[in-house]
Amino acid sequence: MSLFKRDKTSTSDNGGQANLARLALNSIHDGVMITDKSGVVKFINPAAIAMTECGSFENATGLSYNMLIRLQSKEGRELSENENPLVQAMNTNQPLEHFVACLIGVSSGKVIPIALSVTPADDGQGDRVITFRNVTKELAEEGEQAEFISTASHEMRTPVATIDGYLSLALNPQTATIDERARGYLSAAQAASKHLGKLFQDLLDVTKLDDGRIRPHLMPMEMVGAIKQISDAHAMRAAEAKINYRFGSDDPSAFSNARHLEQVVYGFVDPDFLREIMDNLIDNAIKYTPTGGSIYVNVRGDGDRVLINVTDTGIGISSEDIGHIFQKFYRADNSDTREIGGTGLGLYLVKQRVESMGGRVWAESGFGEGSTFFVSLPRITGEEYEKRMIVIRNQQALQAQAAAPAPVQPAPAATPPAPPVAPVSPPVAPPAPTQPQTQPQQNINQNGGTR
Ligand code: ADP
């Protein structure tokens, strides 16, 4: 029974219930703030007053929530509205779950890590409930765990690679002779060792990301073309699994992709993060869609956001599971998913990568009804894209100049030296990427950016 809703006739009881609710809100350690639909604070509990350092209930009420909840990233940069998932959730009246960022105290400027959630209230007035929790202790414990996981996975990857290598030799007819039954056993062992290798790699990626060793290197990018290239690389695998794949439309009867490809949408993203996000979402769409199903990938501009969706007609996600799928190691447990392998880390990685670029990811689905995963990323204008590209080209030209061998000094000669000759053409070639890519880059890193 709700503490706030009761039989309308029992007025005195209503007062009692309201007191109990106030008592509960005043004694919990989590910050709670309730705003109206335009974000003006109507209620704030003592924990939120202490964390935001706003002084008192009276000071806070009537102010906009974003004057009290100022956030900065792990790297210490104050989040602009454009890259702040809290602002996006408040503006669109969408739920936000467990967004971790650093809260800047309004009076001392002291910073504490918090986990933030937003819940649209179902009171018919468009109120929003913002809750936040100090996660300093949790992060310290996670740090210790991460250190252990990182070392352990790193150490275990080597023997797993050795096992995999020997299994490959045993299965190769040129290096070993085995009967069919042994081949079956060894093939199963190899599939398991590959799964283990992937798990260790995912764990390493997750710990590197959690402790801030992997940071986004943002680049201006034309998003429709870039995402089409990444997505189209999965078309063959989808076809092998007998799943229809279409880019540029979620309408199966759409005449062609051309309409969507005409739209030019610019973003400011990390090209490698974008690839990982799309690869994970499309891999899942293929994995969780039975033969005969369909997958649609779409990108469009939506105000100051780039909105990407990966839609499938697969097994779907139940309402109990959907709130948890972005958590580390979470896997929906049902007869369908039990048969399909996975580590429960893919969507966690996706969420971390998206949020590190100032974006938001969420899913809409129902069990047996297919799923749509949305990714919303900051959008830049064509003008901003051009400006940023000029800066990058200039930096590349300078780097190329610095890397070019110094001109050879002419040896001293008896005859007077010739006047210095101006270079025929300036060095304009961008430097080659410094790190090998795990997959062909396919022009995603269009501006020659390196990590
Ligand atoms: P996994 O390695 O298990 O696929 P993920 O983190 O990628 O891990 O996904 C977490 C869980 O979310 C999955 O175990 C699955 O239950 C659910 N899930 C993810 N994508 C889809 C999808 N496209 N359709 C149905 N369920 C999905």
Short mmCIF file of C-alpha atoms in Angstrom, two decimals, residues 11-161:
data_model
loop_
_atom_site.label_atom_id
_atom_site.label_comp_id
_atom_site.label_asym_id
_atom_site.label_seq_id
_atom_site.Cartn_x
_atom_site.Cartn_y
_atom_site.Cartn_z
CA THR A 11 -8.50 12.32 6.39
CA SER A 12 -6.85 11.95 9.77
CA ASP A 13 -5.10 8.79 8.60
CA ASN A 14 -3.84 10.69 5.56
CA GLY A 15 -2.13 13.14 7.88
CA GLY A 16 -0.61 10.23 9.78
CA GLN A 17 0.64 8.61 6.61
CA ALA A 18 2.14 11.86 5.35
CA ASN A 19 3.99 12.25 8.66
CA LEU A 20 5.36 8.74 8.37
CA ALA A 21 6.46 9.42 4.78
CA ARG A 22 8.18 12.64 5.90
CA LEU A 23 9.86 10.78 8.77
CA ALA A 24 11.17 8.17 6.35
CA LEU A 25 12.47 10.75 3.87
CA ASN A 26 14.09 12.75 6.66
CA SER A 27 15.92 9.78 8.14
CA ILE A 28 17.35 8.06 5.05
CA HIS A 29 20.93 8.63 3.91
CA ASP A 30 19.97 8.92 0.23
CA GLY A 31 19.29 12.40 -1.13
CA VAL A 32 15.75 12.91 -2.44
CA MET A 33 14.60 15.92 -4.42
CA ILE A 34 11.19 16.39 -6.01
CA THR A 35 10.79 18.93 -8.79
CA ASP A 36 7.88 20.13 -10.88
CA LYS A 37 7.83 19.54 -14.63
CA SER A 38 10.05 22.55 -15.31
CA GLY A 39 12.66 21.33 -12.83
CA VAL A 40 11.85 23.73 -9.97
CA VAL A 41 12.55 22.12 -6.58
CA LYS A 42 9.38 21.46 -4.53
CA PHE A 43 10.89 19.20 -1.90
CA ILE A 44 14.36 18.28 -0.69
CA ASN A 45 15.27 15.96 2.21
CA PRO A 46 18.04 16.60 4.76
CA ALA A 47 20.47 14.14 3.10
CA ALA A 48 20.13 16.03 -0.22
CA ILE A 49 20.54 19.38 1.60
CA ALA A 50 23.80 18.11 3.14
CA MET A 51 25.18 16.61 -0.10
CA THR A 52 24.38 19.61 -2.28
CA GLU A 53 25.49 22.01 0.53
CA CYS A 54 22.49 24.26 -0.16
CA GLY A 55 22.00 25.02 3.56
CA SER A 56 18.28 24.55 4.12
CA PHE A 57 14.94 23.45 2.71
CA GLU A 58 13.93 27.11 2.25
CA ASN A 59 17.13 27.90 0.32
CA ALA A 60 16.55 25.07 -2.11
CA THR A 61 12.84 25.19 -2.83
CA GLY A 62 11.93 27.43 -5.74
CA LEU A 63 15.36 27.01 -7.36
CA SER A 64 16.03 25.00 -10.48
CA TYR A 65 17.45 21.54 -9.67
CA ASN A 66 20.51 22.18 -11.85
CA MET A 67 21.63 25.06 -9.66
CA LEU A 68 21.96 22.55 -6.84
CA ILE A 69 23.05 19.42 -8.69
CA ARG A 70 26.17 20.45 -10.60
CA LEU A 71 28.04 17.47 -11.91
CA GLN A 72 31.53 16.80 -13.14
CA SER A 73 33.00 13.81 -14.90
CA LYS A 74 35.57 11.42 -13.35
CA GLU A 75 38.19 13.43 -15.22
CA GLY A 76 37.21 16.55 -13.27
CA ARG A 77 35.42 18.42 -16.08
CA GLU A 78 32.05 20.04 -15.27
CA LEU A 79 29.40 18.41 -17.45
CA SER A 80 27.70 20.74 -19.89
CA GLU A 81 23.93 20.40 -20.36
CA ASN A 82 24.56 18.68 -23.65
CA GLU A 83 26.57 15.83 -22.13
CA ASN A 84 24.67 15.52 -18.86
CA PRO A 85 22.30 12.49 -18.75
CA LEU A 86 20.49 14.03 -15.75
CA VAL A 87 19.53 17.09 -17.81
CA GLN A 88 18.46 14.86 -20.72
CA ALA A 89 16.31 12.71 -18.44
CA MET A 90 14.74 15.76 -16.78
CA ASN A 91 14.05 17.51 -20.10
CA THR A 92 12.49 14.47 -21.71
CA ASN A 93 10.79 13.12 -18.55
CA GLN A 94 12.54 9.77 -19.05
CA PRO A 95 13.81 7.58 -16.23
CA LEU A 96 17.53 7.54 -15.49
CA GLU A 97 19.12 4.79 -13.44
CA HIS A 98 22.29 4.73 -11.45
CA PHE A 99 24.24 7.40 -13.32
CA VAL A 100 27.57 7.81 -11.53
CA ALA A 101 29.19 11.25 -11.58
CA CYS A 102 30.78 13.69 -9.14
CA LEU A 103 28.55 16.20 -7.35
CA ILE A 104 30.08 19.64 -6.78
CA GLY A 105 29.05 21.11 -3.40
CA VAL A 106 27.49 24.54 -4.02
CA SER A 107 29.20 26.31 -1.14
CA SER A 108 32.62 24.61 -0.71
CA GLY A 109 33.10 23.28 -4.25
CA LYS A 110 34.00 19.91 -2.62
CA VAL A 111 33.32 16.98 -4.89
CA ILE A 112 31.70 13.66 -3.91
CA PRO A 113 30.92 10.71 -6.18
CA ILE A 114 27.20 9.99 -6.36
CA ALA A 115 24.88 7.56 -8.15
CA LEU A 116 21.88 9.45 -9.51
CA SER A 117 18.45 8.25 -10.58
CA VAL A 118 15.44 10.09 -11.95
CA THR A 119 11.91 8.70 -11.82
CA PRO A 120 9.00 10.49 -13.50
CA ALA A 121 6.27 10.67 -10.83
CA ASP A 122 2.92 9.16 -11.81
CA ASP A 123 0.97 12.05 -10.21
CA GLY A 124 -0.31 13.40 -13.54
CA GLN A 125 1.49 16.72 -12.99
CA GLY A 126 4.82 15.82 -14.56
CA ASP A 127 6.74 15.96 -11.26
CA ARG A 128 10.14 14.27 -11.21
CA VAL A 129 11.83 12.49 -8.31
CA ILE A 130 15.63 12.74 -8.24
CA THR A 131 17.47 10.43 -5.84
CA PHE A 132 21.21 10.33 -5.24
CA ARG A 133 23.55 8.37 -3.05
CA ASN A 134 27.11 8.97 -1.92
CA VAL A 135 29.09 6.09 -3.47
CA THR A 136 32.58 6.95 -2.15
CA LYS A 137 32.85 3.71 -0.14
CA GLU A 138 31.41 1.54 -2.92
CA LEU A 139 33.86 3.00 -5.43
CA ALA A 140 36.82 2.34 -3.12
CA GLU A 141 35.72 -1.29 -2.67
CA GLU A 142 35.10 -1.63 -6.39
CA GLY A 143 38.60 -0.26 -7.00
CA GLU A 144 40.14 -3.03 -4.90
CA GLN A 145 38.01 -5.67 -6.60
CA ALA A 146 38.87 -4.25 -10.01
CA GLU A 147 42.57 -4.41 -9.24
CA PHE A 148 42.23 -8.09 -8.34
CA ILE A 149 40.06 -8.90 -11.39
CA SER A 150 42.39 -7.02 -13.71
CA THR A 151 45.50 -8.87 -12.48
CA ALA A 152 43.76 -12.25 -12.40
CA SER A 153 42.28 -11.92 -15.90
CA HIS A 154 45.55 -10.71 -17.29
CA GLU A 155 47.40 -13.69 -15.80
CA MET A 156 44.75 -16.19 -16.90
CA ARG A 157 44.59 -15.02 -20.50
CA THR A 158 48.03 -16.50 -21.24
CA PRO A 159 47.31 -20.15 -20.25
CA VAL A 160 43.92 -19.96 -21.98
CA ALA A 161 45.61 -18.81 -25.19
#
